[in-house]
Amino acid sequence: MQKLIIQGGAPLHGEITISGAKNAALPVLCAALLTEESLKIKNVPALQDIITMLSLLKQMGTNVSAPHASEITLSAATLTHLVAPYEMVKTMRAAILILGPLLARAGEANISLPGGCAIGLRPVDQHIKGLQMMGAEIHIKHGYIHAVAKKLHGARIVLDIITVTGTENLMMAATLAEGTTIIENAAREPEVIDLANCLIAMGAKIHGAGTDIITIEGVPSLHGAEHTVMPDRIETGTFLVAATAAGGEVLLKETDAHLLDAVLDKLTEAGAHIDSNENWIHLKMDTKPKSINIRTAPYPAFPTDMQAQFMSLNCVASGTSIVTETIFENRLMHVQELIRMNANIEVEGNAAIVHGIPRLDGARVMATDLRASASLVIAGLVAQGETVIDRIYHLDRGYENIEGKLSALGAQIQRTQSQ
């Protein structure tokens, strides 16, 4: 097992390029199941979750070729195996995204209930409810979702809660359904828009992506297309928070500031000076950060995937802050690891009260999930002495070469084998 070793105290200076968004690439990969023709996808990040999804698609009969770095071509002309086994999806909740496309294209799917990070229950009941309203027969037995539909039909679906993967799954299924499907209380995340843009390029008729009402007019078939995955707004935000906490000046290229309004507003409130253009963000931080209150909520509000990183920033900021998590019930597990680094944090229900201190102490800590691991990296960058982070396989699920990019900015960080 690998670990990261960080020598804290160095400000960050330099420029790096942001990778494609994991949470946009995964549903776009699944969209390949909707057509017999080839789908070429560019700006695909090299991440463990991407590798897992490609393995899953391959065992279903999809041909996968990667002629260039970050470019993948998928061809699902013949689907030979309509099962997603537990062994392949237990580490990745995004595997549920094959349910809608398989059902719409092949009329059947047998999907293991997905796993992923231990940050909350994340039920798939909204996916199932929507597909049943579109005419699918669905049974859950022995940990598998078995779905059958001779032909899906359009329906008006009102989601009980806002769910990104639920919105994406139903939107993909509806592209090949007979009639018109309306999804109300739909997720508005940029990743939903990115998937809609890919589906439209494949011949789908979708209106309203990015709003809370999405309308899909079913078509008989989709065709091949080419799509470039949007930049990763969470990776972008993570590096901006790191520079705000550690100080310095960084330029992030191939990213989009419009995807991060809530995050950039909070960083400005913390004291960072931020400039941006259509494909870059520049941040300069030359003072001690100020404490900022955070409350997570669905897009366009503050993203839950940035909560842990801002927690680390608040640990070394001036003043006291309150960080409130409203999306996932178990997403404060990084608090105990930060306390091992001498952070002054109290937890009350779904909120953490963070009292800023001058500097954290380096310690050996353990990553509990993807974004928690990023928060520990940021904490290590601002800690006094050496920080060792175990279980960094979580990082590899969502950050492409994070230690290489941080090293390019002057951080003292290295990956090594655990003893």
Coordinates of C-alpha atoms in Angstrom, one line a residue:
M1 CA 0.0 0.0 0.0
Q2 CA 1.2 3.5 -0.8
K3 CA 1.4 6.6 1.2
L4 CA 2.2 10.3 0.7
I5 CA 4.9 12.1 2.7
I6 CA 4.6 15.9 2.9
Q7 CA 7.0 18.4 4.4
G8 CA 4.9 21.4 5.2
G9 CA 5.6 25.1 5.2
A10 CA 6.4 25.9 1.6
P11 CA 4.2 28.4 -0.3
L12 CA 2.9 27.4 -3.7
H13 CA 4.2 29.1 -6.9
G14 CA 3.8 28.2 -10.5
E15 CA 1.3 26.9 -13.1
I16 CA -0.4 23.6 -13.7
T17 CA -3.0 22.2 -16.1
I18 CA -6.3 21.0 -14.8
S19 CA -7.5 17.6 -15.9
G20 CA -10.9 16.6 -17.3
A21 CA -13.7 16.1 -14.8
K22 CA -14.1 12.6 -13.3
N23 CA -17.8 13.3 -12.5
A24 CA -18.4 14.3 -16.1
A25 CA -16.3 11.6 -17.8
L26 CA -18.0 8.7 -16.0
P27 CA -21.5 9.2 -17.3
V28 CA -20.2 10.1 -20.8
L29 CA -18.4 6.8 -20.9
C30 CA -21.7 5.1 -20.1
A31 CA -23.4 7.0 -22.9
A32 CA -21.4 4.8 -25.3
L33 CA -23.9 2.0 -24.5
L34 CA -26.7 3.9 -26.2
T35 CA -25.4 3.5 -29.7
E36 CA -23.9 0.9 -32.0
E37 CA -21.5 3.5 -33.4
S38 CA -18.3 4.8 -32.0
L39 CA -18.1 7.5 -29.4
K40 CA -14.7 9.4 -29.2
I41 CA -14.1 11.1 -25.9
K42 CA -11.3 13.6 -25.3
N43 CA -9.9 15.1 -22.1
V44 CA -10.5 11.9 -20.1
P45 CA -8.6 11.9 -16.8
A46 CA -6.3 9.0 -15.9
L47 CA -8.0 7.9 -12.7
Q48 CA -8.8 4.7 -10.9
D49 CA -12.6 5.2 -11.3
I50 CA -12.1 5.6 -15.0
I51 CA -10.1 2.4 -15.3
T52 CA -12.8 0.6 -13.3
M53 CA -15.6 1.9 -15.5
L54 CA -13.7 1.0 -18.7
S55 CA -13.2 -2.6 -17.3
L56 CA -16.9 -2.8 -16.7
L57 CA -17.8 -1.6 -20.2
K58 CA -15.3 -4.0 -21.7
Q59 CA -16.8 -7.1 -20.0
M60 CA -20.2 -6.0 -21.4
G61 CA -18.8 -6.3 -24.9
T62 CA -17.7 -2.7 -25.5
N63 CA -14.5 -2.3 -27.6
V64 CA -12.2 0.3 -26.0
S65 CA -9.2 1.9 -27.7
A66 CA -7.0 4.7 -26.4
P67 CA -4.7 5.9 -29.2
H68 CA -3.6 9.0 -27.3
A69 CA -3.3 10.1 -23.7
S70 CA -6.6 11.4 -22.4
E71 CA -8.5 10.2 -25.5
I72 CA -10.7 7.1 -25.6
T73 CA -12.9 5.7 -28.3
L74 CA -15.7 3.3 -27.3
S75 CA -17.7 1.0 -29.6
A76 CA -20.6 -0.9 -28.2
A77 CA -21.9 -2.4 -31.4
T78 CA -22.6 -5.7 -29.8
L79 CA -23.5 -6.0 -26.1
T80 CA -22.7 -9.5 -25.0
H81 CA -23.0 -9.4 -21.2
L82 CA -25.7 -7.3 -19.5
V83 CA -24.4 -7.9 -16.0
A84 CA -22.4 -5.5 -13.8
P85 CA -21.0 -7.8 -11.1
Y86 CA -20.4 -6.9 -7.5
E87 CA -16.6 -7.4 -7.8
M88 CA -16.4 -4.7 -10.5
V89 CA -18.7 -2.1 -9.0
K90 CA -18.1 -2.4 -5.2
T91 CA -15.6 0.5 -5.1
M92 CA -17.5 2.9 -7.4
R93 CA -21.0 4.2 -7.0
A94 CA -21.0 5.6 -10.5
A95 CA -21.5 2.1 -11.8
I96 CA -25.2 2.7 -11.4
L97 CA -25.0 4.9 -14.4
I98 CA -25.0 1.9 -16.8
L99 CA -28.5 1.0 -15.7
G100 CA -30.4 3.5 -17.7
P101 CA -28.4 3.1 -21.0
L102 CA -28.5 -0.7 -20.8
L103 CA -32.2 -0.8 -20.2
A104 CA -32.9 1.7 -23.0
R105 CA -30.7 0.0 -25.6
A106 CA -30.8 -3.7 -24.7
G107 CA -34.1 -4.0 -22.7
E108 CA -32.5 -5.6 -19.7
A109 CA -29.9 -5.0 -17.1
N110 CA -28.6 -6.8 -14.0
I111 CA -26.6 -4.4 -11.8
S112 CA -25.0 -5.0 -8.4
L113 CA -26.0 -2.3 -5.9
P114 CA -23.0 0.1 -6.1
G115 CA -20.4 0.9 -3.5
G116 CA -18.0 3.9 -3.2
C117 CA -16.8 6.1 -0.4
A118 CA -18.2 5.7 3.1
I119 CA -19.7 9.2 3.3
G120 CA -23.4 8.4 3.3
L121 CA -26.1 6.1 2.2
R122 CA -26.7 7.6 -1.3
P123 CA -29.7 5.4 -2.1
V124 CA -30.6 4.6 -5.7
D125 CA -34.4 4.7 -5.1
Q126 CA -34.8 7.7 -7.3
H127 CA -33.2 6.0 -10.3
I128 CA -35.5 3.0 -9.8
K129 CA -38.6 5.1 -9.3
G130 CA -38.0 7.0 -12.5
L131 CA -37.3 3.9 -14.6
Q132 CA -40.4 2.2 -13.3
M133 CA -42.5 5.3 -14.3
M134 CA -41.0 4.8 -17.8
G135 CA -42.3 1.2 -17.9
A136 CA -39.5 -0.9 -16.5
E137 CA -40.0 -3.9 -14.3
I138 CA -37.4 -3.8 -11.5
H139 CA -36.7 -6.2 -8.7
I140 CA -33.9 -6.2 -6.2
K141 CA -32.7 -9.6 -5.1
H142 CA -29.4 -10.8 -3.5
G143 CA -27.9 -7.3 -3.8
Y144 CA -28.6 -6.9 -7.5
I145 CA -31.0 -4.7 -9.4
H146 CA -32.6 -6.7 -12.2
A147 CA -34.5 -4.5 -14.7
V148 CA -36.5 -5.4 -17.8
A149 CA -38.3 -3.3 -20.3
K150 CA -39.4 -4.3 -23.8
K151 CA -39.5 -0.6 -24.6
L152 CA -39.3 2.4 -22.3
H153 CA -41.9 5.2 -22.7
G154 CA -41.9 8.8 -21.8
A155 CA -43.1 10.0 -18.4
R156 CA -43.2 13.0 -16.1
I157 CA -40.8 12.2 -13.3
V158 CA -40.6 14.4 -10.2
L159 CA -37.5 13.5 -8.2
D160 CA -38.1 13.5 -4.4
I161 CA -34.5 14.7 -3.9
I162 CA -32.0 16.3 -6.1
T163 CA -29.7 13.6 -7.4
V164 CA -26.9 14.1 -10.0
T165 CA -26.5 10.5 -11.0
G166 CA -30.3 9.9 -10.9
T167 CA -30.8 12.8 -13.2
E168 CA -28.1 11.6 -15.6
N169 CA -29.3 8.0 -15.5
L170 CA -32.9 8.9 -16.4
M171 CA -31.8 11.4 -19.0
M172 CA -29.8 8.8 -20.8
A173 CA -32.6 6.2 -20.6
A174 CA -35.1 8.8 -21.9
T175 CA -33.1 9.5 -25.1
L176 CA -34.3 6.1 -26.6
A177 CA -37.8 6.0 -24.9
E178 CA -41.0 6.4 -26.9
G179 CA -42.4 9.9 -26.4
T180 CA -41.4 12.7 -24.2
T181 CA -39.9 12.5 -20.7
I182 CA -39.9 15.5 -18.3
I183 CA -37.6 15.3 -15.3
E184 CA -38.6 17.8 -12.6
N185 CA -36.4 18.8 -9.6
A186 CA -33.5 17.8 -11.8
A187 CA -29.9 18.4 -10.8
R188 CA -28.4 21.5 -12.3
E189 CA -24.7 20.6 -12.0
P190 CA -22.3 21.5 -14.9
E191 CA -21.6 17.7 -15.3
V192 CA -25.3 17.2 -16.2
I193 CA -25.0 19.8 -18.9
D194 CA -21.8 18.2 -20.1
L195 CA -23.5 14.8 -20.5
A196 CA -26.5 16.5 -22.2
N197 CA -24.1 18.1 -24.7
C198 CA -22.6 14.7 -25.5
L199 CA -26.0 13.1 -25.9
I200 CA -27.2 16.0 -28.2
A201 CA -24.1 15.5 -30.3
M202 CA -25.2 11.8 -30.6
G203 CA -28.6 12.8 -31.9
A204 CA -30.6 13.1 -28.7
K205 CA -33.3 15.8 -28.3
I206 CA -32.7 17.4 -24.8
H207 CA -33.9 20.8 -23.6
G208 CA -33.4 22.5 -20.2
A209 CA -30.2 20.8 -19.0
G210 CA -28.8 23.1 -16.3
T211 CA -32.2 24.0 -15.0
D212 CA -34.5 22.1 -12.7
I213 CA -36.8 20.9 -15.5
I214 CA -35.2 18.8 -18.3
T215 CA -37.3 17.7 -21.3
I216 CA -36.2 14.7 -23.5
E217 CA -37.9 13.8 -26.7
G218 CA -37.1 10.1 -27.4
V219 CA -35.6 9.1 -30.7
P220 CA -35.4 5.7 -32.4
S221 CA -31.6 5.5 -32.2
L222 CA -28.4 7.5 -31.4
H223 CA -25.3 7.8 -33.6
G224 CA -21.6 8.1 -33.0
A225 CA -20.0 11.5 -32.0
E226 CA -17.0 13.2 -30.6
H227 CA -17.0 14.9 -27.2
T228 CA -14.5 16.8 -25.0
V229 CA -15.0 16.4 -21.3
M230 CA -15.3 19.6 -19.3
P231 CA -12.5 20.6 -16.8
D232 CA -12.7 19.3 -13.3
R233 CA -14.1 22.0 -11.1
I234 CA -13.4 20.1 -7.9
E235 CA -9.7 19.6 -8.8
T236 CA -9.5 23.3 -9.7
G237 CA -11.1 24.2 -6.3
T238 CA -8.8 21.9 -4.4
F239 CA -5.6 23.5 -5.8
L240 CA -7.0 27.0 -5.3
V241 CA -7.8 26.2 -1.6
A242 CA -4.3 24.7 -1.2
A243 CA -2.7 27.9 -2.5
T244 CA -4.9 30.0 -0.3
A245 CA -4.0 28.0 2.8
A246 CA -0.2 27.7 2.0
G247 CA 0.1 31.1 0.5
G248 CA 1.8 32.0 -2.8
E249 CA 0.7 32.6 -6.4
V250 CA -0.6 30.0 -8.9
L251 CA -2.0 29.9 -12.4
L252 CA -4.4 27.1 -13.2
K253 CA -4.8 26.4 -17.0
E254 CA -7.5 24.7 -19.0
T255 CA -10.2 25.3 -16.5
D256 CA -13.3 27.5 -16.2
A257 CA -14.0 30.0 -13.4
H258 CA -17.8 30.1 -14.3
L259 CA -18.0 26.5 -12.9
L260 CA -16.8 27.7 -9.4
D261 CA -18.7 30.9 -8.5
A262 CA -19.6 29.8 -5.0
V263 CA -16.0 28.5 -4.3
L264 CA -14.3 31.6 -5.7
D265 CA -16.6 33.9 -3.7
K266 CA -15.5 32.0 -0.5
L267 CA -11.8 32.2 -1.4
T268 CA -12.1 35.9 -2.0
E269 CA -13.8 36.2 1.4
A270 CA -10.8 34.4 2.9
G271 CA -8.5 37.0 1.5
A272 CA -7.3 35.6 -1.9
H273 CA -6.9 37.8 -4.9
I274 CA -8.4 36.0 -8.0
D275 CA -8.3 36.9 -11.7
S276 CA -9.7 34.7 -14.4
N277 CA -10.3 34.4 -18.2
E278 CA -12.2 31.9 -20.3
N279 CA -9.7 29.1 -19.7
W280 CA -7.5 30.0 -16.7
I281 CA -7.6 31.2 -13.1
H282 CA -4.9 33.1 -11.3
L283 CA -4.8 33.3 -7.5
K284 CA -2.4 35.2 -5.2
M285 CA -2.4 34.9 -1.5
D286 CA 0.0 37.0 0.6
T287 CA -1.8 37.3 3.9
K288 CA -3.1 34.9 6.6
P289 CA -6.5 33.5 5.5
K290 CA -9.6 34.6 7.3
S291 CA -12.2 32.1 8.6
I292 CA -15.2 31.6 6.4
N293 CA -18.5 29.9 7.1
I294 CA -19.5 27.1 4.7
R295 CA -22.9 25.4 4.2
T296 CA -23.1 22.8 1.5
A297 CA -26.1 22.5 -0.9
P298 CA -26.9 21.4 -4.4
Y299 CA -25.4 23.4 -7.3
P300 CA -25.2 26.4 -7.8
A301 CA -24.6 26.6 -4.0
F302 CA -21.4 25.5 -2.3
P303 CA -20.5 22.0 -3.3
T304 CA -20.2 19.2 -0.8
D305 CA -17.1 17.9 -2.7
M306 CA -15.2 21.1 -1.5
Q307 CA -16.3 21.0 2.1
A308 CA -13.4 19.0 3.5
Q309 CA -10.8 21.1 1.7
F310 CA -12.2 24.3 3.1
M311 CA -12.2 22.6 6.6
S312 CA -8.4 22.4 6.3
L313 CA -8.2 26.0 5.2
N314 CA -10.3 27.1 8.2
C315 CA -8.0 25.2 10.6
V316 CA -5.2 27.7 10.0
A317 CA -7.3 30.8 9.4
S318 CA -7.9 33.8 11.7
G319 CA -11.1 33.4 13.7
T320 CA -13.8 30.8 14.2
S321 CA -15.9 29.3 11.4
I322 CA -18.9 26.9 11.1
V323 CA -18.9 24.3 8.4
T324 CA -22.3 22.7 7.9
E325 CA -22.8 19.6 5.7
T326 CA -26.3 19.1 4.4
I327 CA -25.8 16.6 1.7
F328 CA -24.2 13.5 3.2
E329 CA -24.6 12.3 6.8
N330 CA -21.1 10.9 7.2
R331 CA -19.0 13.5 5.6
L332 CA -17.2 14.8 8.6
M333 CA -14.9 11.8 9.2
H334 CA -11.8 13.8 8.2
V335 CA -12.3 15.9 11.4
Q336 CA -10.8 13.2 13.6
E337 CA -7.7 13.0 11.4
L338 CA -7.3 16.8 11.4
I339 CA -7.5 16.8 15.2
R340 CA -4.6 14.4 15.1
M341 CA -2.7 17.3 13.5
N342 CA -3.7 19.5 16.5
A343 CA -6.7 21.2 14.7
N344 CA -9.2 22.8 17.1
I345 CA -12.6 21.4 15.9
E346 CA -15.8 20.6 17.6
V347 CA -18.6 18.6 15.9
E348 CA -22.2 19.2 16.7
G349 CA -24.5 17.1 14.6
N350 CA -23.9 17.9 10.9
A351 CA -21.8 21.0 11.7
A352 CA -18.2 21.5 12.7
I353 CA -17.0 24.5 14.6
V354 CA -13.4 25.3 13.6
H355 CA -11.2 27.5 15.7
G356 CA -8.2 28.7 13.6
I357 CA -4.7 28.2 15.0
P358 CA -1.3 29.5 13.7
R359 CA -0.1 26.2 12.3
L360 CA -1.0 22.5 12.3
D361 CA 1.4 19.8 13.4
G362 CA 2.6 17.1 11.1
A363 CA 1.3 13.6 12.0
R364 CA 0.5 10.2 10.5
V365 CA -3.1 10.3 9.3
M366 CA -5.5 8.1 7.3
A367 CA -7.7 9.1 4.4
T368 CA -11.3 7.9 4.8
D369 CA -12.7 9.0 1.4
L370 CA -11.7 10.9 -1.8
R371 CA -12.3 14.5 -0.7
A372 CA -11.1 13.8 2.9
S373 CA -7.8 12.6 1.5
A374 CA -7.5 16.0 -0.4
S375 CA -8.2 17.8 2.8
L376 CA -5.3 16.0 4.5
V377 CA -3.0 16.9 1.7
I378 CA -3.8 20.5 2.2
A379 CA -3.4 20.2 5.9
G380 CA 0.0 18.6 5.3
L381 CA 1.1 21.5 3.1
V382 CA 0.5 24.0 6.0
A383 CA 1.7 21.8 8.9
Q384 CA 4.9 22.1 10.7
G385 CA 7.1 19.0 10.1
E386 CA 6.3 15.8 8.3
T387 CA 2.8 14.5 7.5
V388 CA 2.3 10.9 6.4
I389 CA -1.0 10.1 4.7
D390 CA -2.1 6.4 4.5
R391 CA -4.7 4.8 2.2
I392 CA -4.1 7.3 -0.6
Y393 CA -5.8 5.0 -3.1
H394 CA -8.7 7.3 -2.4
L395 CA -6.8 10.1 -4.1
D396 CA -6.2 8.1 -7.2
R397 CA -9.9 7.8 -7.7
G398 CA -10.4 11.5 -8.2
Y399 CA -7.0 13.3 -8.7
E400 CA -4.7 12.8 -11.6
N401 CA -1.1 12.9 -10.4
I402 CA -1.8 15.2 -7.5
E403 CA 1.7 14.9 -6.1
G404 CA 3.3 15.7 -9.5
K405 CA 1.2 18.8 -9.9
L406 CA 1.9 20.0 -6.3
S407 CA 5.6 19.3 -6.8
A408 CA 5.4 21.5 -9.9
L409 CA 4.1 24.3 -7.6
G410 CA 7.0 23.8 -5.2
A411 CA 5.4 21.5 -2.6
Q412 CA 7.7 19.0 -0.9
I413 CA 5.6 15.9 -1.4
Q414 CA 6.4 12.3 -2.5
R415 CA 4.7 9.0 -2.9
T416 CA 6.2 5.9 -1.4
Q417 CA 5.3 2.4 -0.2
S418 CA 3.9 2.0 3.3
Q419 CA 6.0 0.0 5.8

